[in-house]
Coordinates of C-alpha atoms and ligand atoms in Angstrom, one line a residue:
M458 CA 3.3 -1.9 -22.5
S459 CA 6.0 -2.2 -19.9
E460 CA 5.9 -4.1 -16.7
V461 CA 3.4 -2.0 -14.9
D462 CA 0.8 -3.0 -12.5
T463 CA -2.5 -1.8 -13.6
T464 CA -4.2 -4.1 -11.2
N465 CA -5.8 -1.6 -8.8
V466 CA -7.8 0.5 -11.1
A467 CA -11.2 1.6 -9.9
E468 CA -13.6 3.2 -12.3
E469 CA -15.7 6.0 -11.0
K470 CA -18.9 5.3 -12.9
T471 CA -18.6 1.6 -13.2
P472 CA -16.7 0.8 -10.1
V473 CA -14.0 -1.8 -10.4
I474 CA -11.0 -2.9 -8.4
E475 CA -7.6 -4.1 -9.1
P476 CA -5.1 -5.9 -7.0
T477 CA -2.5 -3.9 -5.1
S478 CA 0.3 -2.8 -7.3
E479 CA 4.0 -2.9 -7.1
L480 CA 3.8 -6.0 -9.3
P481 CA 4.2 -6.2 -13.0
P482 CA 1.6 -5.7 -15.5
T483 CA -1.7 -6.8 -14.4
S484 CA -5.0 -5.4 -15.1
T485 CA -7.4 -6.6 -12.5
E486 CA -10.5 -4.6 -11.8
V487 CA -13.3 -6.1 -9.9
S488 CA -16.8 -4.7 -9.7
V489 CA -17.6 -2.8 -6.5
S490 CA -20.9 -2.7 -4.8
N491 CA -20.6 0.9 -3.4
D492 CA -21.7 3.4 -6.0
E493 CA -21.8 6.6 -4.1
K494 CA -18.6 8.8 -3.9
Y495 CA -16.5 7.4 -1.2
E496 CA -14.9 10.1 1.1
F497 CA -11.7 8.2 1.9
F498 CA -9.9 11.1 3.6
K499 CA -12.9 11.7 5.9
V500 CA -12.9 8.1 6.9
I501 CA -9.2 8.3 7.8
Q502 CA -9.8 11.6 9.7
D503 CA -12.5 9.9 11.7
Y504 CA -10.2 7.1 12.7
L505 CA -7.7 9.8 13.8
D506 CA -10.3 11.4 16.0
Q507 CA -11.3 8.0 17.6
A508 CA -7.6 7.2 18.4
A509 CA -6.9 10.8 19.5
K510 CA -9.4 10.3 22.3
V511 CA -7.8 7.1 23.4
V512 CA -4.3 8.6 23.7
D513 CA -5.4 12.0 24.9
L514 CA -3.9 13.8 22.0
P515 CA -3.6 17.5 22.6
E516 CA -6.0 19.4 20.3
H517 CA -3.3 21.4 18.5
V518 CA -1.5 18.1 17.6
R519 CA -4.8 16.6 16.4
D520 CA -5.3 19.7 14.3
M521 CA -1.9 19.6 12.8
L522 CA -2.3 15.9 11.9
A523 CA -5.8 16.3 10.5
Q524 CA -4.4 17.9 7.3
P525 CA -1.4 17.3 5.2
K526 CA 1.4 19.8 5.4
N527 CA 1.8 20.3 1.7
E528 CA -0.5 19.5 -1.2
I529 CA 1.5 19.7 -4.4
I530 CA -0.4 19.5 -7.7
V531 CA 1.5 19.8 -11.0
H532 CA 0.3 20.0 -14.6
F533 CA 2.8 18.9 -17.2
P534 CA 2.9 18.3 -21.0
V535 CA 4.0 15.0 -22.5
A536 CA 4.6 14.2 -26.2
M537 CA 2.5 11.1 -27.0
D538 CA 3.4 8.5 -29.7
N539 CA 0.8 10.0 -32.1
G540 CA 2.8 13.2 -32.2
K541 CA 0.3 15.1 -30.2
M542 CA 1.0 16.8 -26.8
K543 CA -1.1 15.8 -23.8
M544 CA -1.4 17.5 -20.4
F545 CA -1.3 15.4 -17.3
K546 CA -2.0 16.1 -13.7
G547 CA 0.3 14.9 -11.0
Y548 CA 0.1 15.0 -7.2
R549 CA 2.4 14.7 -4.2
I550 CA 0.7 15.0 -0.9
Q551 CA 3.2 15.4 2.0
H552 CA 1.3 14.7 5.2
N553 CA 3.9 14.9 7.9
N554 CA 7.7 14.9 8.3
L555 CA 8.1 15.2 12.1
L556 CA 9.8 11.8 12.5
G557 CA 11.8 11.8 9.2
P558 CA 11.6 12.6 5.5
Y559 CA 8.2 12.3 3.8
K560 CA 7.7 8.7 2.6
G561 CA 5.2 6.9 0.5
G562 CA 4.2 5.5 -2.9
L563 CA 3.3 6.9 -6.2
R564 CA 0.1 5.7 -7.8
F565 CA -0.5 5.9 -11.5
H566 CA -4.2 5.5 -11.9
R567 CA -7.0 6.8 -14.0
T568 CA -9.1 7.7 -10.9
A569 CA -6.3 9.3 -8.9
S570 CA -7.8 12.1 -6.8
L571 CA -6.6 14.6 -4.3
D572 CA -8.9 13.1 -1.7
D573 CA -7.5 9.6 -2.1
F574 CA -3.9 10.9 -1.9
K575 CA -4.6 12.9 1.2
A576 CA -6.0 9.7 2.8
L577 CA -3.2 7.5 1.7
A578 CA -0.5 10.1 2.6
T579 CA -2.0 10.3 6.1
M580 CA -1.9 6.5 6.5
M581 CA 1.8 6.5 5.6
T582 CA 2.5 8.8 8.6
W583 CA 0.7 6.3 10.9
K584 CA 2.5 3.3 9.3
C585 CA 6.0 4.7 9.7
A586 CA 5.3 6.0 13.2
L587 CA 3.8 2.6 14.2
M588 CA 6.7 0.7 12.7
Q589 CA 9.2 3.0 14.4
I590 CA 11.0 3.8 11.2
P591 CA 12.4 7.4 10.8
F592 CA 10.0 8.6 8.1
G593 CA 7.0 10.7 7.8
G594 CA 4.1 10.2 5.4
A595 CA 3.4 11.1 1.8
K596 CA 1.6 9.8 -1.3
G597 CA 1.2 10.9 -4.8
G598 CA 0.9 10.0 -8.4
V599 CA -0.5 10.8 -11.8
K600 CA -4.0 10.6 -13.1
V601 CA -3.5 8.3 -16.0
D602 CA -4.7 4.9 -17.3
V603 CA -1.4 3.1 -17.7
S604 CA -2.9 0.2 -19.7
K605 CA -3.4 2.7 -22.5
L606 CA 0.2 3.8 -22.7
S607 CA 3.2 2.5 -24.6
D608 CA 6.5 1.9 -22.7
A609 CA 7.9 5.1 -24.2
E610 CA 4.9 7.2 -23.2
L611 CA 5.0 5.8 -19.7
M612 CA 8.7 6.7 -19.4
R613 CA 8.1 10.2 -20.7
I614 CA 5.2 10.8 -18.3
T615 CA 7.4 9.5 -15.4
R616 CA 10.4 11.6 -16.3
R617 CA 8.4 14.7 -16.9
F618 CA 6.4 14.2 -13.7
T619 CA 9.7 13.9 -11.8
H620 CA 11.0 17.0 -13.4
A621 CA 7.7 18.9 -12.5
L622 CA 8.1 17.8 -8.8
G623 CA 11.7 19.2 -8.9
N624 CA 13.1 19.4 -5.4
N625 CA 9.8 18.6 -3.7
I626 CA 11.3 15.1 -3.6
G627 CA 14.8 14.1 -2.5
P628 CA 16.6 11.4 -0.5
E629 CA 16.5 13.5 2.7
Y630 CA 13.2 15.2 2.0
D631 CA 10.6 13.1 0.3
I632 CA 11.1 9.5 -0.9
P633 CA 8.6 8.0 -3.3
A634 CA 8.1 4.2 -3.9
P635 CA 5.9 1.9 -5.9
D636 CA 2.2 1.7 -5.4
V637 CA -0.8 1.0 -7.6
G638 CA 0.2 1.2 -11.3
T639 CA 3.9 1.7 -10.6
N640 CA 6.9 -0.6 -10.3
A641 CA 10.7 -0.9 -10.1
Q642 CA 11.2 0.3 -13.7
I643 CA 9.3 3.5 -13.0
M644 CA 11.3 4.0 -9.8
V645 CA 14.5 3.7 -11.8
W646 CA 13.3 6.2 -14.3
I647 CA 12.5 8.6 -11.5
M648 CA 16.0 8.0 -9.9
D649 CA 17.7 8.6 -13.2
T650 CA 15.8 11.8 -14.0
F651 CA 16.4 13.1 -10.5
M652 CA 20.1 12.3 -10.7
N653 CA 20.4 14.2 -14.0
Q654 CA 18.9 17.3 -12.5
V655 CA 21.7 17.8 -9.9
D656 CA 25.3 18.8 -10.2
H657 CA 27.3 15.8 -11.5
T658 CA 29.4 15.6 -8.4
Q659 CA 26.2 15.0 -6.4
K660 CA 24.6 12.4 -8.7
N661 CA 25.3 9.3 -6.7
A662 CA 24.2 10.8 -3.4
Q663 CA 20.7 10.9 -5.0
R664 CA 20.3 7.1 -5.3
G665 CA 17.9 7.0 -2.3
V666 CA 15.5 9.5 -3.8
V667 CA 13.2 6.5 -4.4
T668 CA 12.8 3.0 -3.0
G669 CA 11.5 -0.1 -4.6
K670 CA 14.1 0.1 -7.4
S671 CA 15.5 -2.8 -9.3
L672 CA 18.3 -4.8 -7.7
T673 CA 20.8 -3.6 -10.3
C674 CA 20.0 0.1 -9.7
G675 CA 20.1 0.1 -5.9
G676 CA 17.0 -1.8 -4.9
S677 CA 17.0 -4.1 -1.9
Q678 CA 16.7 -7.9 -1.7
G679 CA 13.3 -8.8 -0.4
R680 CA 11.6 -5.5 -1.3
E681 CA 9.3 -7.0 -4.0
K682 CA 7.7 -9.5 -1.7
A683 CA 8.0 -7.3 1.5
T684 CA 4.4 -6.1 1.7
A685 CA 3.0 -9.7 1.4
Q686 CA 5.7 -11.0 3.7
G687 CA 4.6 -8.5 6.4
V688 CA 0.9 -9.6 5.9
V689 CA 1.9 -13.2 6.4
H690 CA 3.9 -12.4 9.5
C691 CA 0.8 -10.8 11.0
I692 CA -1.3 -13.8 10.1
T693 CA 1.3 -16.1 11.7
E694 CA 1.3 -14.1 14.9
W695 CA -2.5 -14.0 15.0
A696 CA -2.6 -17.8 14.5
K697 CA -0.1 -18.3 17.4
D698 CA -2.3 -16.1 19.7
N699 CA -5.4 -18.0 18.7
R700 CA -3.9 -21.5 18.7
F701 CA -4.9 -21.7 15.1
D702 CA -2.9 -24.2 13.1
L703 CA -2.4 -22.8 9.7
E704 CA -1.4 -26.1 8.0
G705 CA -4.3 -27.2 5.8
K706 CA -6.2 -24.0 6.1
T707 CA -7.7 -21.9 3.2
A708 CA -7.6 -18.3 2.1
I709 CA -9.4 -16.1 -0.4
I710 CA -7.5 -13.2 -1.9
Q711 CA -9.1 -10.1 -3.6
G712 CA -6.6 -8.9 -6.1
F713 CA -3.6 -10.8 -7.6
G714 CA -1.0 -8.1 -8.1
N715 CA 2.1 -7.7 -6.1
V716 CA 0.6 -8.1 -2.7
G717 CA -2.0 -10.7 -3.6
S718 CA 0.3 -13.0 -5.6
F719 CA 3.2 -12.9 -3.1
T720 CA 0.7 -13.5 -0.2
A721 CA -0.7 -16.6 -1.9
L722 CA 2.8 -17.9 -2.5
L723 CA 4.0 -17.3 1.0
L724 CA 0.9 -18.7 2.5
S725 CA 1.2 -21.8 0.4
R726 CA 4.6 -22.4 2.0
L727 CA 2.8 -22.5 5.4
G728 CA 0.2 -25.0 4.1
V729 CA -2.5 -22.5 3.5
S730 CA -4.1 -22.8 0.0
T731 CA -5.8 -20.0 -1.8
I732 CA -9.1 -21.2 -3.0
A733 CA -10.6 -18.1 -4.5
T734 CA -9.3 -14.9 -6.0
G735 CA -10.4 -12.1 -8.4
D736 CA -9.5 -9.0 -10.3
H737 CA -11.2 -6.5 -12.6
T738 CA -11.8 -9.3 -15.1
G739 CA -13.8 -11.4 -12.6
Y740 CA -13.4 -13.9 -9.8
M741 CA -12.3 -17.6 -9.8
R742 CA -12.5 -20.5 -7.4
T743 CA -10.9 -23.9 -7.1
S744 CA -11.4 -26.2 -4.2
E745 CA -7.8 -27.7 -4.6
G746 CA -6.2 -24.3 -4.3
F747 CA -4.4 -22.2 -6.9
N748 CA -0.9 -22.8 -7.9
A749 CA 0.4 -19.4 -6.8
H750 CA 3.4 -19.5 -9.1
K751 CA 1.5 -20.5 -12.2
L752 CA -1.3 -17.9 -11.6
A753 CA 1.2 -15.1 -10.9
D754 CA 3.0 -16.0 -14.2
H755 CA -0.3 -15.9 -16.0
V756 CA -1.0 -12.5 -14.6
K757 CA 2.4 -11.2 -15.5
K758 CA 1.9 -12.4 -19.1
N759 CA -1.7 -11.5 -19.6
G760 CA -2.3 -8.6 -17.3
S761 CA -5.1 -10.3 -15.4
I762 CA -6.3 -13.6 -14.1
K763 CA -8.6 -13.8 -17.1
G764 CA -8.2 -17.0 -19.2
Y765 CA -6.4 -18.9 -16.4
V766 CA -7.4 -22.5 -16.8
G767 CA -6.9 -23.6 -13.2
G768 CA -10.2 -22.4 -11.7
E769 CA -13.9 -22.0 -12.4
S770 CA -15.4 -18.6 -12.9
I771 CA -17.6 -17.3 -10.1
S772 CA -19.5 -14.0 -9.3
R773 CA -18.3 -11.4 -7.0
E774 CA -21.0 -12.4 -4.5
E775 CA -19.8 -16.0 -4.7
F776 CA -16.3 -14.9 -4.0
F777 CA -17.2 -13.0 -0.9
S778 CA -19.4 -15.9 0.3
T779 CA -16.7 -18.5 -0.2
K780 CA -16.1 -20.3 3.1
A781 CA -12.4 -20.0 4.0
D782 CA -10.2 -19.4 7.0
I783 CA -8.6 -16.1 6.0
F784 CA -9.5 -13.2 3.7
I785 CA -6.8 -11.0 2.3
P786 CA -8.1 -7.9 0.5
A787 CA -5.1 -7.0 -1.7
A788 CA -6.8 -4.5 -4.1
I789 CA -7.9 -1.0 -3.3
E790 CA -9.9 0.9 -0.8
N791 CA -13.7 0.7 -0.1
Q792 CA -14.2 -3.0 -1.1
I793 CA -15.8 -4.4 2.0
G794 CA -19.0 -2.6 2.7
E795 CA -22.1 -3.8 4.6
V796 CA -23.0 -6.4 1.9
E797 CA -19.6 -7.9 1.7
A798 CA -19.2 -7.9 5.5
Q799 CA -22.4 -9.9 5.8
L800 CA -21.3 -12.4 3.1
L801 CA -17.8 -13.1 4.3
D802 CA -17.5 -16.5 6.0
V803 CA -13.9 -16.4 7.4
A804 CA -12.2 -16.4 10.7
L805 CA -9.7 -13.5 10.0
I806 CA -9.2 -10.6 7.6
A807 CA -5.7 -9.2 7.0
E808 CA -5.7 -6.0 5.1
G809 CA -3.0 -6.2 2.4
A810 CA -4.6 -3.2 0.6
N811 CA -4.9 0.3 2.1
G812 CA -8.4 1.1 3.3
P813 CA -10.3 -2.0 1.9
C814 CA -12.9 -2.1 4.7
N815 CA -15.3 0.9 4.8
P816 CA -16.6 1.9 8.2
A817 CA -20.1 0.4 7.6
G818 CA -18.5 -2.9 6.6
E819 CA -16.1 -2.8 9.6
R820 CA -19.0 -2.3 12.0
I821 CA -20.7 -5.4 10.7
L822 CA -17.4 -7.4 10.9
A823 CA -17.0 -6.3 14.5
E824 CA -20.6 -7.3 15.3
R825 CA -19.9 -10.7 13.7
G826 CA -16.7 -11.1 15.7
I827 CA -14.4 -11.3 12.6
P828 CA -11.1 -9.7 13.5
V829 CA -9.4 -7.4 11.1
I830 CA -5.6 -6.9 11.1
P831 CA -5.6 -3.3 9.9
D832 CA -3.7 -2.0 6.9
V833 CA -1.3 0.3 8.7
L834 CA 0.0 -2.7 10.5
A835 CA -0.6 -5.6 8.0
N836 CA 0.8 -4.0 4.9
S837 CA 3.6 -2.0 6.5
G838 CA 6.2 -4.6 5.5
G839 CA 6.6 -2.7 2.2
V840 CA 7.6 0.6 3.6
T841 CA 9.7 -1.2 6.3
V842 CA 11.9 -2.8 3.6
S843 CA 11.9 0.5 1.7
Y844 CA 13.6 1.9 4.8
Y845 CA 16.2 -0.9 4.6
E846 CA 16.8 0.0 1.0
W847 CA 17.2 3.7 1.8
V848 CA 19.7 2.8 4.6
Q849 CA 21.6 0.5 2.2
N850 CA 21.8 3.3 -0.4
L851 CA 23.1 5.8 2.2
R852 CA 25.8 3.3 3.3
S853 CA 26.5 1.9 -0.2
E854 CA 25.7 -1.5 1.1
N855 CA 24.0 -4.5 -0.3
W856 CA 22.4 -6.7 2.4
P857 CA 21.7 -10.4 1.8
L858 CA 18.1 -11.5 1.6
E859 CA 18.5 -13.4 5.0
K860 CA 19.4 -10.1 6.7
V861 CA 16.4 -8.2 5.2
D862 CA 14.0 -11.1 6.0
A863 CA 15.2 -11.4 9.5
R864 CA 15.0 -7.7 10.3
L865 CA 11.5 -7.5 8.7
E866 CA 10.3 -10.5 10.7
T867 CA 11.5 -9.0 14.0
K868 CA 9.9 -5.6 13.2
M869 CA 6.6 -7.0 12.1
K870 CA 6.2 -9.3 15.0
D871 CA 7.2 -6.6 17.5
A872 CA 4.6 -4.2 15.9
Y873 CA 1.9 -6.9 16.0
R874 CA 2.6 -7.6 19.7
R875 CA 2.5 -3.9 20.5
V876 CA -0.8 -3.4 18.6
S877 CA -2.4 -6.4 20.1
F878 CA -1.4 -5.4 23.6
F879 CA -2.6 -1.8 23.2
A880 CA -5.9 -3.1 21.9
Q881 CA -6.4 -5.3 24.9
E882 CA -5.2 -2.7 27.3
H883 CA -7.6 0.0 26.0
G884 CA -10.4 -2.2 24.8
V885 CA -10.2 -0.9 21.2
S886 CA -10.0 -2.5 17.8
L887 CA -6.7 -3.4 16.3
R888 CA -7.1 -0.5 13.9
I889 CA -7.6 2.1 16.6
A890 CA -4.7 0.5 18.6
A891 CA -2.4 0.8 15.6
Y892 CA -3.5 4.5 15.1
G893 CA -3.1 5.0 18.9
L894 CA 0.5 3.7 19.0
A895 CA 1.4 5.9 16.0
L896 CA -0.2 8.9 17.6
E897 CA 1.6 8.3 20.9
A898 CA 4.9 8.5 19.1
L899 CA 3.9 11.7 17.3
K900 CA 2.5 13.2 20.4
T901 CA 5.7 12.7 22.4
A902 CA 7.9 14.1 19.5
Y903 CA 5.7 17.2 19.3
A904 CA 5.8 17.7 23.1
E905 CA 9.6 17.4 23.1
R906 CA 10.2 19.6 20.1
G907 CA 7.5 22.2 20.6
I908 CA 6.1 24.4 17.9
F909 CA 8.5 26.7 16.0
P910 CA 9.2 29.6 16.6
Ligands
LIG1577 N1 3.1 2.0 -1.4 C1 3.4 1.2 -0.3 C2 2.5 1.5 0.9 O1 1.4 1.9 0.7 C3 4.9 1.3 0.1 C4 5.4 2.7 0.4 C5 6.9 2.9 0.5 O2 7.6 1.9 0.4 O3 7.3 4.0 0.7 O4 2.8 1.3 2.0

């Protein structure tokens, strides 16, 4: 098994969650309370409609943004290690490219569905528009359980999927990145496959076909921790606004993949200790706080937090009831419903995952006065540094970490300020404010460009 994050896997029948991907091999599923089929795309469309009213979005623009532009589904064969051939289903949903090339992650997950990809692709459009980076939104992936694959099978699936996508991706057209179940190695395989499909004189111009690559193959300094870094910048800004001294405070983190583990690490540098966490193998608590380095190493080696000696085992209910200052969901969608929202005993929620709060949960959190820094803002550090990687590839440059970090910090803080101001000005939640700002940018661009022909 290669270094693939299997942390965010959710089972349909026996719901489970895993920490947000982009990190090495982890296998972190956590039981979920909501059994019925979750209509993720519909939830995202509802947010669009709420925000559309706030910014007075013309109906035709709302209609264009309510559906993805392209829904690409491919079926492709792969030779498995046992000598048999197996068919796989791959997706690439391209929501919008008004502001720049389609952009967004690839998720390798056994429950991958068209509905989820439509929701996630749409959110990428909002993220990029909000962050003022010249990209549109997309998402895709393959329906597969990566924990059951050998390295060689994973590579063949990746390469064959890339081949099946053909010129539906490209450095000036649609640029994938890591997401749940994928990582830098997979991005490098995609890049290599894509480069080998073009004329040899054009090979090097294709490096930017994916972001989140390894440093040796054209990745950027700071990309690996970027999503978590962005989450932490948002928390820091919120703390400043609320005169909340972070030193000595506590956090609980659901999921310990890329986002969860780097968030724990970066928070510990600010004096915030992570006192509870969990993945598909269960939840754990320690009043002294986890050693983020050690736990991350354990997850890298073992694929999950299971067997880590630095904490006591607790139930999912106990996890959500743990009194702490900050809760960071860093797993998958639909984790905080009514039950969890009632249980939570925190002052702030910062969404490292995409769509972790469902609308019923969010309503209760609002009633209880628990602020939520929404996903499209909180976890946008990942795609922001993806943009820096893409720019470096275009210019054949290699920026030092300090430059990437400084630019990300400025971007995150500016976005946080704008969202916070918009929310106050319009009397809406931070989520609707983030959507509102994204829609304002798209509304202006559509008004200026008009509709072809
Ligand atoms: N998968 C990440 C996200 O959900 C990163 C996407 C990217 O870098 O393009 O934002």
